[in-house]
Short mmCIF file of C-alpha atoms in Angstrom, two decimals:
data_model
loop_
_atom_site.label_atom_id
_atom_site.label_comp_id
_atom_site.label_asym_id
_atom_site.label_seq_id
_atom_site.Cartn_x
_atom_site.Cartn_y
_atom_site.Cartn_z
CA MET A 26 62.18 96.24 -139.19
CA LYS A 27 60.83 97.96 -136.09
CA ARG A 28 62.37 95.43 -133.67
CA SER A 29 65.81 95.70 -135.27
CA ALA A 30 65.66 99.51 -135.16
CA LEU A 31 64.72 99.47 -131.48
CA LEU A 32 67.51 96.99 -130.70
CA LEU A 33 70.03 99.21 -132.51
CA ALA A 34 68.84 102.25 -130.56
CA PHE A 35 69.18 100.33 -127.28
CA VAL A 36 72.76 99.28 -128.11
CA LEU A 37 73.70 102.87 -129.02
CA VAL A 38 72.32 104.11 -125.72
CA LEU A 39 74.27 101.51 -123.74
CA PHE A 40 77.54 102.40 -125.45
CA SER A 41 77.00 106.09 -124.75
CA LEU A 42 76.56 105.60 -120.99
CA PRO A 43 79.35 106.46 -118.58
CA ALA A 44 81.13 104.02 -116.36
CA PHE A 45 79.61 103.47 -112.91
CA GLY A 46 82.47 105.29 -111.23
CA ALA A 47 81.89 108.56 -113.09
CA GLY A 48 80.16 111.65 -111.71
CA ARG A 49 76.45 112.33 -112.11
CA TYR A 50 75.20 112.64 -115.67
CA ALA A 51 71.40 112.38 -115.25
CA THR A 52 70.28 115.54 -113.48
CA SER A 53 66.82 117.04 -113.13
CA ASP A 54 65.44 119.54 -115.62
CA ILE A 55 64.55 122.92 -114.12
CA PRO A 56 60.81 123.44 -114.81
CA LEU A 57 59.68 126.17 -117.18
CA THR A 58 57.40 127.40 -114.40
CA ASN A 59 60.52 128.69 -112.58
CA ARG A 60 60.52 131.81 -114.75
CA TYR A 61 62.90 133.80 -112.56
CA PHE A 62 65.58 131.16 -113.01
CA TYR A 63 65.35 131.51 -116.80
CA ARG A 64 65.43 135.29 -116.48
CA LEU A 65 68.65 135.00 -114.49
CA ALA A 66 70.06 132.64 -117.10
CA GLU A 67 69.26 135.08 -119.90
CA ARG A 68 70.83 137.93 -117.94
CA SER A 69 73.95 135.89 -117.30
CA MET A 70 74.28 135.06 -120.99
CA ALA A 71 73.77 138.71 -121.94
CA VAL A 72 76.42 139.92 -119.48
CA ASN A 73 78.98 137.10 -119.76
CA PRO A 74 77.93 134.57 -122.45
CA SER A 75 79.00 130.94 -122.27
CA ILE A 76 79.85 128.92 -125.35
CA HIS A 77 78.66 125.80 -123.49
CA TYR A 78 75.12 126.98 -122.64
CA THR A 79 72.03 127.72 -124.73
CA ASP A 80 68.94 129.62 -123.61
CA ASN A 81 67.11 128.87 -126.86
CA PHE A 82 66.00 125.36 -125.89
CA LYS A 83 64.18 124.90 -122.59
CA PRO A 84 63.96 123.38 -120.07
CA VAL A 85 67.63 122.96 -119.19
CA SER A 86 69.10 120.44 -116.79
CA VAL A 87 70.90 121.02 -113.50
CA ARG A 88 74.23 120.13 -115.09
CA GLU A 89 73.65 122.71 -117.83
CA ALA A 90 72.82 125.29 -115.16
CA GLU A 91 76.00 124.39 -113.30
CA VAL A 92 78.03 125.11 -116.42
CA LEU A 93 76.52 128.59 -116.60
CA PHE A 94 76.26 129.51 -112.93
CA SER A 95 79.00 127.61 -111.10
CA ASN A 96 81.41 129.81 -109.18
CA SER A 97 84.09 127.15 -108.90
CA LYS A 98 87.63 128.11 -109.84
CA GLU A 99 87.53 125.65 -112.74
CA MET A 100 84.46 127.32 -114.20
CA ARG A 101 85.90 130.80 -113.76
CA ASP A 102 89.06 129.69 -115.55
CA LEU A 103 86.99 128.27 -118.40
CA PHE A 104 84.38 130.97 -118.87
CA GLY A 105 85.47 133.96 -116.84
CA ASN A 106 83.31 135.52 -114.16
CA GLU A 107 82.53 138.85 -112.59
CA GLU A 108 80.49 140.33 -109.79
CA ASP A 109 77.21 140.49 -111.70
CA THR A 110 77.21 136.88 -112.84
CA GLU A 111 78.23 135.72 -109.36
CA GLU A 112 75.12 137.48 -108.06
CA PHE A 113 73.00 135.75 -110.72
CA ALA A 114 74.50 132.42 -109.67
CA ARG A 115 73.66 133.02 -106.01
CA LYS A 116 70.02 133.75 -106.86
CA ALA A 117 69.69 130.90 -109.36
CA GLY A 118 71.08 128.31 -106.95
CA LYS A 119 67.81 128.07 -105.03
CA TYR A 120 66.06 126.48 -108.02
CA TYR A 121 68.21 123.36 -107.87
CA GLY A 122 70.37 121.73 -105.23
CA THR A 123 73.84 123.14 -105.73
CA ASP A 124 75.29 119.84 -104.56
CA GLU A 125 73.20 117.65 -106.89
CA PHE A 126 75.66 117.74 -109.75
CA GLY A 127 78.58 116.57 -107.65
CA LYS A 128 76.87 113.83 -105.64
CA SER A 129 76.49 110.37 -107.13
CA GLY A 130 74.41 107.30 -106.45
CA PHE A 131 70.85 107.05 -105.14
CA ARG A 132 69.09 110.13 -103.79
CA PHE A 133 65.41 110.79 -103.14
CA ILE A 134 64.07 114.35 -102.94
CA PRO A 135 60.36 113.81 -102.17
CA VAL A 136 59.40 117.49 -102.34
CA ARG A 137 61.32 120.18 -104.17
CA GLU A 138 58.62 122.80 -104.28
CA ILE A 139 54.91 123.34 -103.68
CA THR A 140 52.95 125.81 -105.82
CA LEU A 141 49.48 127.31 -105.55
CA LYS A 142 48.14 128.82 -108.77
CA ASN A 143 44.95 130.88 -108.91
CA ARG A 144 43.28 132.73 -111.81
CA TYR A 145 40.17 134.81 -112.34
CA VAL A 146 39.02 135.47 -115.92
CA SER A 147 36.13 137.87 -116.57
CA ASP A 148 35.33 136.48 -120.04
CA GLU A 149 36.38 132.84 -120.35
CA GLY A 150 35.13 132.76 -123.95
CA MET A 151 37.90 135.07 -125.19
CA GLN A 152 41.00 133.17 -126.26
CA VAL A 153 44.10 134.73 -124.72
CA THR A 154 47.67 133.68 -124.03
CA GLY A 155 47.58 130.14 -122.67
CA ASP A 156 49.87 129.99 -119.65
CA PHE A 157 50.49 126.24 -120.03
CA GLY A 158 46.94 126.01 -121.39
CA GLU A 159 45.24 127.44 -118.31
CA ASP A 160 44.45 131.13 -118.77
CA THR A 161 40.98 130.60 -120.19
CA GLY A 162 38.21 128.04 -120.19
CA ASP A 163 36.99 128.77 -116.65
CA ASP A 164 36.15 132.03 -114.94
CA VAL A 165 37.91 130.87 -111.76
CA PHE A 166 40.33 128.03 -111.24
CA ASN A 167 42.86 126.92 -108.63
CA ARG A 168 45.72 124.47 -108.85
CA ALA A 169 48.03 123.05 -106.20
CA SER A 170 51.20 121.31 -107.36
CA LEU A 171 53.90 119.30 -105.59
CA SER A 172 57.21 118.46 -107.28
CA GLY A 173 59.96 115.99 -106.42
CA SER A 174 62.89 114.05 -107.85
CA VAL A 175 64.60 110.68 -107.62
CA TYR A 176 68.21 110.02 -108.61
CA LEU A 177 68.44 106.27 -109.15
CA THR A 178 72.07 105.98 -110.26
CA ASN A 179 74.64 108.32 -111.78
CA PHE A 180 72.86 108.11 -115.11
CA LEU A 181 69.19 107.51 -114.24
CA SER A 182 66.79 110.07 -112.78
CA ALA A 183 63.08 110.79 -112.52
CA ASP A 184 61.09 113.96 -111.79
CA TYR A 185 57.41 114.34 -111.04
CA THR A 186 54.80 117.00 -110.37
CA LEU A 187 51.43 116.03 -108.90
CA GLY A 188 48.60 118.50 -109.38
CA VAL A 189 45.19 119.06 -107.82
CA TYR A 190 43.04 121.16 -110.14
CA ARG A 191 39.78 122.77 -109.05
CA ASN A 192 37.27 124.97 -110.90
CA SER A 193 33.62 125.76 -110.33
CA ASP A 194 32.51 122.35 -111.66
CA GLU A 195 35.00 119.71 -110.59
CA THR A 196 38.18 118.73 -108.78
CA GLU A 197 40.82 116.57 -110.48
CA VAL A 198 44.01 114.95 -109.26
CA GLU A 199 46.55 114.25 -111.99
CA ILE A 200 50.17 113.72 -112.86
CA GLU A 201 50.88 117.24 -114.04
CA ARG A 202 54.44 116.60 -115.18
CA ALA A 203 56.69 113.54 -115.16
CA LYS A 204 60.10 112.82 -116.63
CA PHE A 205 62.38 109.80 -116.79
CA LYS A 206 65.94 110.45 -117.96
CA LEU A 207 68.82 108.22 -119.00
CA ALA A 208 71.97 110.29 -119.56
CA GLY A 209 75.50 109.89 -120.88
CA LYS A 210 78.44 112.25 -121.18
CA HIS A 211 76.79 114.51 -123.76
CA ASN A 212 73.25 113.30 -124.39
CA ALA A 213 70.12 112.57 -122.39
CA TYR A 214 67.34 110.18 -123.42
CA VAL A 215 64.03 111.40 -122.08
CA GLY A 216 60.48 110.14 -121.74
CA ALA A 217 58.21 112.81 -120.31
CA ILE A 218 54.95 114.63 -119.81
CA ASP A 219 56.10 118.23 -120.00
CA ASN A 220 56.51 121.34 -122.16
CA LEU A 221 59.33 122.38 -124.46
CA GLN A 222 60.25 125.84 -125.69
CA ILE A 223 62.18 126.02 -128.94
CA GLY A 224 63.62 129.32 -130.10
CA PRO A 225 64.61 132.68 -128.64
CA GLY A 226 61.18 134.36 -128.67
CA TYR A 227 59.91 135.46 -125.27
CA PHE A 228 56.22 136.06 -125.96
CA GLY A 229 55.94 133.00 -128.17
CA GLN A 230 58.08 130.62 -130.20
CA LEU A 231 57.09 129.70 -133.74
CA ILE A 232 57.26 125.87 -133.48
CA MET A 233 56.99 124.97 -129.77
CA SER A 234 55.95 127.27 -126.92
CA ASP A 235 54.49 127.04 -123.41
CA ASN A 236 51.05 127.93 -124.77
CA ILE A 237 49.80 124.35 -124.29
CA ARG A 238 49.35 121.97 -121.37
CA PRO A 239 52.18 119.48 -120.69
CA GLN A 240 52.11 116.66 -123.24
CA LYS A 241 53.69 113.22 -123.68
CA PHE A 242 56.97 113.07 -125.63
CA ALA A 243 60.19 111.14 -126.09
CA MET A 244 63.43 112.94 -126.86
CA ILE A 245 67.17 112.66 -127.34
CA LYS A 246 68.82 115.95 -126.42
CA THR A 247 72.39 117.19 -126.18
CA GLU A 248 72.98 118.64 -122.72
CA LEU A 249 76.71 119.23 -122.95
CA PRO A 250 77.73 120.19 -126.51
CA TYR A 251 80.19 118.46 -128.80
CA ASN A 252 83.35 120.43 -129.59
CA TRP A 253 83.68 120.78 -133.37
CA GLY A 254 86.90 122.74 -133.19
CA PHE A 255 86.91 126.01 -135.15
CA LEU A 256 83.25 125.43 -136.09
CA GLY A 257 82.20 125.73 -132.49
CA GLN A 258 79.98 123.80 -130.08
CA PHE A 259 77.34 121.53 -131.65
CA ARG A 260 74.06 120.16 -130.26
CA TYR A 261 71.23 118.10 -131.66
CA TYR A 262 67.70 117.30 -130.48
CA ILE A 263 65.23 114.69 -131.76
CA PHE A 264 61.74 114.48 -130.26
CA ASN A 265 58.26 113.09 -130.87
CA PHE A 266 55.06 114.25 -129.15
CA TRP A 267 51.91 112.18 -128.68
CA PHE A 268 49.07 114.67 -128.15
CA ASP A 269 46.01 113.68 -126.17
CA ASP A 270 43.23 115.61 -127.91
CA ASP A 271 39.92 113.89 -128.64
CA ASP A 272 37.94 117.11 -129.12
CA ARG A 273 38.85 117.48 -132.78
CA LYS A 274 38.03 115.89 -136.09
CA ASN A 275 41.51 114.38 -136.51
CA LYS A 276 42.03 113.03 -133.01
CA ASP A 277 45.36 112.58 -131.21
CA PRO A 278 47.89 113.84 -133.80
CA GLN A 279 51.65 113.68 -133.25
CA LEU A 280 54.63 115.97 -133.78
CA ILE A 281 58.11 114.86 -134.77
CA GLY A 282 60.97 117.32 -134.73
CA ILE A 283 64.72 117.57 -135.18
CA ARG A 284 66.97 120.49 -134.32
CA PHE A 285 70.65 121.33 -134.79
CA SER A 286 72.41 124.24 -133.11
CA LEU A 287 75.95 125.58 -133.42
CA LYS A 288 77.83 128.12 -131.31
CA PRO A 289 80.94 129.22 -133.24
CA ALA A 290 81.58 131.83 -130.52
CA ASP A 291 80.25 132.51 -127.04
CA TRP A 292 78.35 135.56 -128.36
CA LEU A 293 76.72 133.84 -131.37
CA GLU A 294 74.25 130.96 -131.63
CA LEU A 295 72.75 129.55 -134.84
CA ALA A 296 70.08 126.86 -135.14
CA VAL A 297 67.81 125.15 -137.64
CA SER A 298 64.73 123.11 -136.79
CA ARG A 299 62.46 120.84 -138.78
CA ALA A 300 59.08 119.64 -137.54
CA SER A 301 56.17 117.65 -138.93
CA PHE A 302 52.67 117.67 -137.38
CA TYR A 303 51.34 114.30 -138.51
CA GLY A 304 49.08 111.38 -137.84
CA GLY A 305 45.82 111.30 -135.94
CA SER A 306 42.63 109.29 -136.31
CA GLU A 307 42.01 110.50 -139.89
CA MET A 308 45.54 109.68 -141.08
CA PRO A 309 47.32 106.34 -141.60
CA SER A 310 49.67 104.91 -138.99
CA TYR A 311 53.41 105.46 -139.40
CA GLY A 312 56.58 103.46 -138.80
CA LEU A 313 60.23 104.47 -138.38
CA SER A 314 60.82 104.25 -142.12
CA ASP A 315 58.22 106.99 -142.74
CA TYR A 316 59.88 109.70 -140.65
CA TRP A 317 62.63 110.50 -143.15
CA ASP A 318 60.08 111.09 -145.91
CA MET A 319 58.05 113.37 -143.63
CA LEU A 320 60.99 115.45 -142.44
CA THR A 321 62.45 115.88 -145.94
CA ALA A 322 59.00 116.81 -147.32
CA LYS A 323 59.63 114.56 -150.30
CA ASP A 324 55.89 114.09 -150.94
CA GLU A 325 54.65 117.44 -149.66
CA ASN A 326 51.45 118.63 -151.41
CA SER A 327 51.18 115.29 -153.20
CA GLY A 328 48.18 113.95 -151.28
CA THR A 329 50.10 110.89 -150.03
CA GLU A 330 50.40 109.73 -146.41
CA HIS A 331 53.63 111.77 -146.10
CA ASP A 332 51.86 115.03 -146.98
CA THR A 333 51.78 116.36 -143.41
CA ASP A 334 51.89 119.82 -141.79
CA GLN A 335 55.60 120.62 -141.96
CA PHE A 336 57.76 123.47 -140.70
CA LEU A 337 61.31 124.63 -141.30
CA GLY A 338 62.80 127.07 -138.79
CA ALA A 339 66.03 129.04 -138.59
CA GLU A 340 67.22 131.34 -135.83
CA MET A 341 70.13 133.45 -134.67
CA SER A 342 70.99 134.98 -131.31
CA VAL A 343 73.73 137.59 -130.92
CA TYR A 344 74.77 138.35 -127.32
CA LEU A 345 76.01 141.86 -126.56
CA PRO A 346 78.31 141.88 -123.50
CA LEU A 347 80.18 144.86 -124.97
CA LEU A 348 77.26 147.04 -123.88
CA LYS A 349 79.03 147.14 -120.50
CA LYS A 350 81.17 149.91 -122.00
CA THR A 351 78.13 152.21 -122.10
CA GLY A 352 78.31 152.58 -118.33
CA ILE A 353 74.53 152.05 -118.04
CA LEU A 354 73.79 148.64 -119.54
CA LYS A 355 75.58 145.42 -118.60
CA GLY A 356 74.65 143.39 -121.67
CA GLY A 357 71.96 142.40 -124.13
CA LYS A 358 70.86 140.09 -126.90
CA LEU A 359 69.57 140.51 -130.45
CA TYR A 360 67.60 137.57 -131.79
CA VAL A 361 65.61 136.52 -134.82
CA GLU A 362 63.60 133.42 -135.64
CA TYR A 363 62.14 132.54 -139.05
CA ASN A 364 59.66 129.82 -139.90
CA TRP A 365 58.43 128.52 -143.27
CA ASN A 366 55.53 126.10 -143.74
CA ASP A 367 56.13 125.27 -147.41
CA ILE A 368 59.08 124.89 -149.73
CA VAL A 369 59.76 124.47 -153.41
CA ALA A 370 62.55 121.88 -153.64
CA PRO A 371 64.00 119.83 -156.50
CA TRP A 372 63.90 116.63 -154.41
CA GLN A 373 60.14 116.88 -153.98
CA THR A 374 57.86 114.90 -156.25
CA GLU A 375 55.94 118.01 -157.29
CA ASP A 376 58.99 120.25 -157.87
CA LYS A 377 61.34 118.26 -160.09
CA GLY A 378 63.76 120.61 -161.87
CA LYS A 379 62.75 123.71 -159.86
CA SER A 380 65.00 125.90 -157.71
CA LEU A 381 64.79 125.90 -153.93
CA LYS A 382 62.37 128.45 -152.46
CA LEU A 383 61.00 128.96 -148.95
CA LEU A 384 57.31 129.87 -148.68
CA GLY A 385 54.82 130.86 -145.98
CA GLU A 386 57.27 133.02 -144.08
CA SER A 387 56.76 133.98 -140.43
CA TYR A 388 59.29 135.68 -138.17
CA ILE A 389 60.18 137.07 -134.77
CA TYR A 390 62.65 139.90 -134.11
CA GLY A 391 63.68 140.80 -130.58
CA LEU A 392 66.02 142.89 -128.47
CA PHE A 393 66.82 142.20 -124.81
CA LEU A 394 68.77 144.71 -122.69
CA THR A 395 69.75 144.51 -119.04
CA THR A 396 71.42 146.65 -116.41
CA GLY A 397 71.83 143.56 -114.23
CA LYS A 398 68.83 144.66 -112.16
CA THR A 399 66.43 146.00 -114.79
CA ASP A 400 65.51 144.25 -118.05
CA PHE A 401 63.98 145.77 -121.19
CA ARG A 402 62.57 143.70 -124.03
CA PHE A 403 61.20 144.70 -127.41
CA GLU A 404 59.78 142.06 -129.73
CA THR A 405 57.80 141.96 -132.95
CA ALA A 406 56.26 138.98 -134.70
CA ARG A 407 54.63 138.44 -138.08
CA ILE A 408 52.73 135.21 -138.71
CA SER A 409 51.83 134.20 -142.26
CA ARG A 410 48.19 133.61 -143.19
CA SER A 411 49.05 130.00 -144.12
CA THR A 412 51.08 129.14 -141.00
CA TYR A 413 49.47 126.55 -138.68
CA LEU A 414 46.94 125.49 -141.34
CA HIS A 415 46.91 122.25 -143.34
CA VAL A 416 44.27 120.41 -145.30
CA ASN A 417 44.62 117.32 -143.07
CA TYR A 418 43.94 119.29 -139.88
CA ILE A 419 41.00 121.53 -140.77
CA PRO A 420 39.50 123.26 -138.84
CA GLU A 421 41.63 122.82 -135.69
CA GLY A 422 45.03 123.36 -137.30
CA TYR A 423 48.33 123.26 -135.41
CA SER A 424 46.80 123.11 -131.94
CA VAL A 425 46.09 120.94 -128.92
CA GLU A 426 42.93 121.30 -126.81
CA ASP A 427 42.17 124.63 -128.54
CA TYR A 428 45.59 126.12 -127.76
CA ILE A 429 48.15 126.92 -130.42
CA ILE A 430 51.30 124.78 -130.17
CA GLY A 431 53.45 127.55 -131.64
CA HIS A 432 53.14 131.31 -131.36
CA GLN A 433 50.20 132.62 -129.37
CA LEU A 434 49.19 134.95 -132.23
CA GLY A 435 47.99 132.23 -134.55
CA LYS A 436 47.90 132.80 -138.30
CA ASP A 437 47.65 136.01 -140.35
CA ASN A 438 48.67 138.37 -137.55
CA GLU A 439 51.37 140.75 -136.49
CA GLY A 440 52.21 141.95 -133.03
CA TYR A 441 54.48 144.29 -131.08
CA TYR A 442 55.53 143.70 -127.48
CA PHE A 443 57.33 145.56 -124.71
CA GLU A 444 58.37 144.51 -121.22
CA ILE A 445 60.20 146.18 -118.37
CA TYR A 446 61.17 144.18 -115.28
CA THR A 447 63.10 145.72 -112.42
CA GLU A 448 64.41 144.67 -109.02
CA LEU A 449 63.66 147.44 -106.55
CA ASN A 450 65.45 145.31 -103.97
CA ASP A 451 66.05 141.63 -103.30
CA LYS A 452 62.41 141.14 -102.31
CA VAL A 453 60.20 143.16 -104.69
CA HIS A 454 60.45 142.90 -108.49
CA PRO A 455 57.67 144.82 -110.29
CA TYR A 456 57.09 144.45 -114.02
CA PHE A 457 54.96 145.87 -116.81
CA LYS A 458 54.08 144.32 -120.19
CA ALA A 459 52.25 145.78 -123.17
CA SER A 460 51.32 144.40 -126.56
CA TYR A 461 49.58 145.64 -129.68
CA VAL A 462 48.30 143.03 -132.16
CA LYS A 463 46.66 143.32 -135.56
CA LYS A 464 44.74 140.20 -136.55
CA GLY A 465 43.70 139.44 -140.10
CA THR A 466 46.42 141.62 -141.60
CA ARG A 467 46.16 140.20 -145.13
CA ASN A 468 43.24 139.30 -147.36
CA SER A 469 40.72 140.23 -144.68
CA ALA A 470 37.91 142.66 -145.36
CA VAL A 471 37.57 143.37 -141.63
CA LYS A 472 40.54 143.36 -139.25
CA GLN A 473 40.83 143.35 -135.49
CA LYS A 474 43.12 145.41 -133.26
CA GLU A 475 43.96 144.13 -129.81
CA GLN A 476 45.74 145.75 -126.89
CA GLN A 477 47.01 143.98 -123.77
CA TYR A 478 48.49 145.52 -120.65
CA SER A 479 49.83 143.58 -117.66
CA ALA A 480 51.21 144.82 -114.36
CA GLY A 481 52.50 142.70 -111.56
CA ALA A 482 55.29 141.93 -109.16
CA GLU A 483 57.37 139.00 -108.03
CA VAL A 484 57.82 139.13 -104.28
CA PHE A 485 60.47 137.01 -102.58
CA ILE A 486 59.54 136.36 -98.97
CA GLY A 487 62.55 135.10 -97.08
CA SER A 488 64.64 132.54 -98.91
CA ASP A 489 61.87 130.02 -99.56
CA TYR A 490 58.64 131.76 -100.58
CA GLU A 491 57.87 133.38 -103.94
CA LEU A 492 54.71 135.27 -104.80
CA ASN A 493 53.89 136.40 -108.33
CA ALA A 494 50.72 138.53 -108.51
CA PHE A 495 49.42 140.27 -111.63
CA VAL A 496 46.47 141.84 -113.41
CA ARG A 497 45.96 141.91 -117.19
CA TYR A 498 43.62 144.03 -119.29
CA ILE A 499 42.70 143.01 -122.85
CA LYS A 500 40.71 145.12 -125.30
CA GLN A 501 39.65 144.12 -128.82
CA ASP A 502 38.00 146.69 -131.07
CA LYS A 503 35.99 143.92 -132.81
CA GLU A 504 34.99 140.62 -131.28
CA ASP A 505 35.81 137.44 -133.20
CA MET A 506 32.47 135.68 -133.68
CA ASP A 507 34.02 132.52 -135.18
CA ASP A 508 34.55 129.85 -132.52
CA ARG A 509 37.26 128.14 -134.55
CA LEU A 510 40.81 128.91 -133.45
CA PHE A 511 42.32 129.61 -136.87
CA TYR A 512 39.41 131.30 -138.64
CA TYR A 513 38.12 134.81 -138.06
CA ASP A 514 34.81 136.64 -138.19
CA PHE A 515 35.41 140.14 -136.88
CA SER A 516 31.79 141.23 -137.05
CA GLY A 517 31.27 141.70 -133.32
CA SER A 518 31.46 144.89 -131.31
CA SER A 519 34.25 145.95 -128.98
CA VAL A 520 35.01 143.50 -126.15
CA LYS A 521 37.14 143.60 -123.00
CA ASN A 522 38.61 141.01 -120.68
CA TYR A 523 40.28 141.14 -117.28
CA ILE A 524 42.53 138.47 -115.84
CA ALA A 525 43.91 138.50 -112.32
CA GLY A 526 45.97 135.86 -110.61
CA PHE A 527 48.77 134.88 -108.33
CA ASP A 528 51.24 132.05 -107.92
CA LEU A 529 52.58 131.25 -104.47
CA LYS A 530 55.58 128.94 -104.40
CA TYR A 531 57.52 127.35 -101.57
CA ILE A 532 60.96 126.03 -102.54
CA PHE A 533 62.54 123.52 -100.15
#
């Protein structure tokens, strides 16, 4: 059964590949660590949205970026263009070789960029936002990273990032990120050690965020959408993660997910996602025939091997280029993401004859506004008390190495966020972020209130160097005395934390 399924998959991949004489299909993904690139992409979509680009699934490939940012006459004829988006394109071009999409054949780029990352944390015991799983755990740490790419043919590519990590106790050399890609006209087939972000939320996505360290996964993703006529542009994604986490009762769980998105207009994007957190040392092994039962939740809450930690997500993004008529703003975006961790469904064993209901609701609402130089963001999130918890994964829950895979808030919380980012000039971009979070908002005798404030600046030195320096202040009115990530004991006194850091990047 397994061999035949793998053979069928291999045949389908071969038939989807382009002819050898075609242009380049396999292009590098632009790392999530290049945050300014993704800011420029969001601005460009807000000002002049493209029906062929999505900023709700990251990272994106060079060929996707070319669709959004290219200033060629063909692209202007297809999508339109204006002075602001041309400026975005000029700035974004440094994050990938502007000639990579057009060139074919073998090409080796040994070093794309070198990054130095440094952090100081005053209280490493306080769990805070995990910037790729590295904001806490050590009072001081340093990391040096080197990234490169190899284009093997028109439809084969590889990317790598080597990292040297150093804290007060040890020094480690590791493969920080790696990606092998086989691509056709629309789809790419990926094996990687990396992060994914799924959903429009900026401070945290509900199913997959950058809160964790890069992990192993395999994926089929749509890079250039399928044209469904009057229905719009369609994409699909299928992925499976293999988490390396031995410091938990149920060791090394996995995550399988599937996502469909549709853009019926350039200003509107709709998507649904389904994910199942499954497996591990305390659960049985699974084959291809089990995945359908897990994703459909046929045996949810039944106590069988298919009773896993499952999520259903839905989201909508509405781009607002008409804000240009205000004379102040150039564009914006309204977005919402919902997530449910339980359903009542007539196809489930336990719910025969019942009507469909969605339970365990969590959500994100957000508003992004831009003048082209200054961005404003307002976001609120509410996480259900049952989200990220499941009987098979007690006490660690939906996490890897003590970091939440989804939203940084965890369960039973609500938060409010604000950000302002402005470009004083081409070189200095200061920003300010603030958040207010209430933890234990339901069924908790004692609750915690947390405030976070961050100030920093991105400094662009010449055309090659980038410096991002920041300080963050965190105050909690009651300390959480429970060491477990998804359980609270707010019996401690007030506690504070300070984080300072900088990233220095050289882009070749």
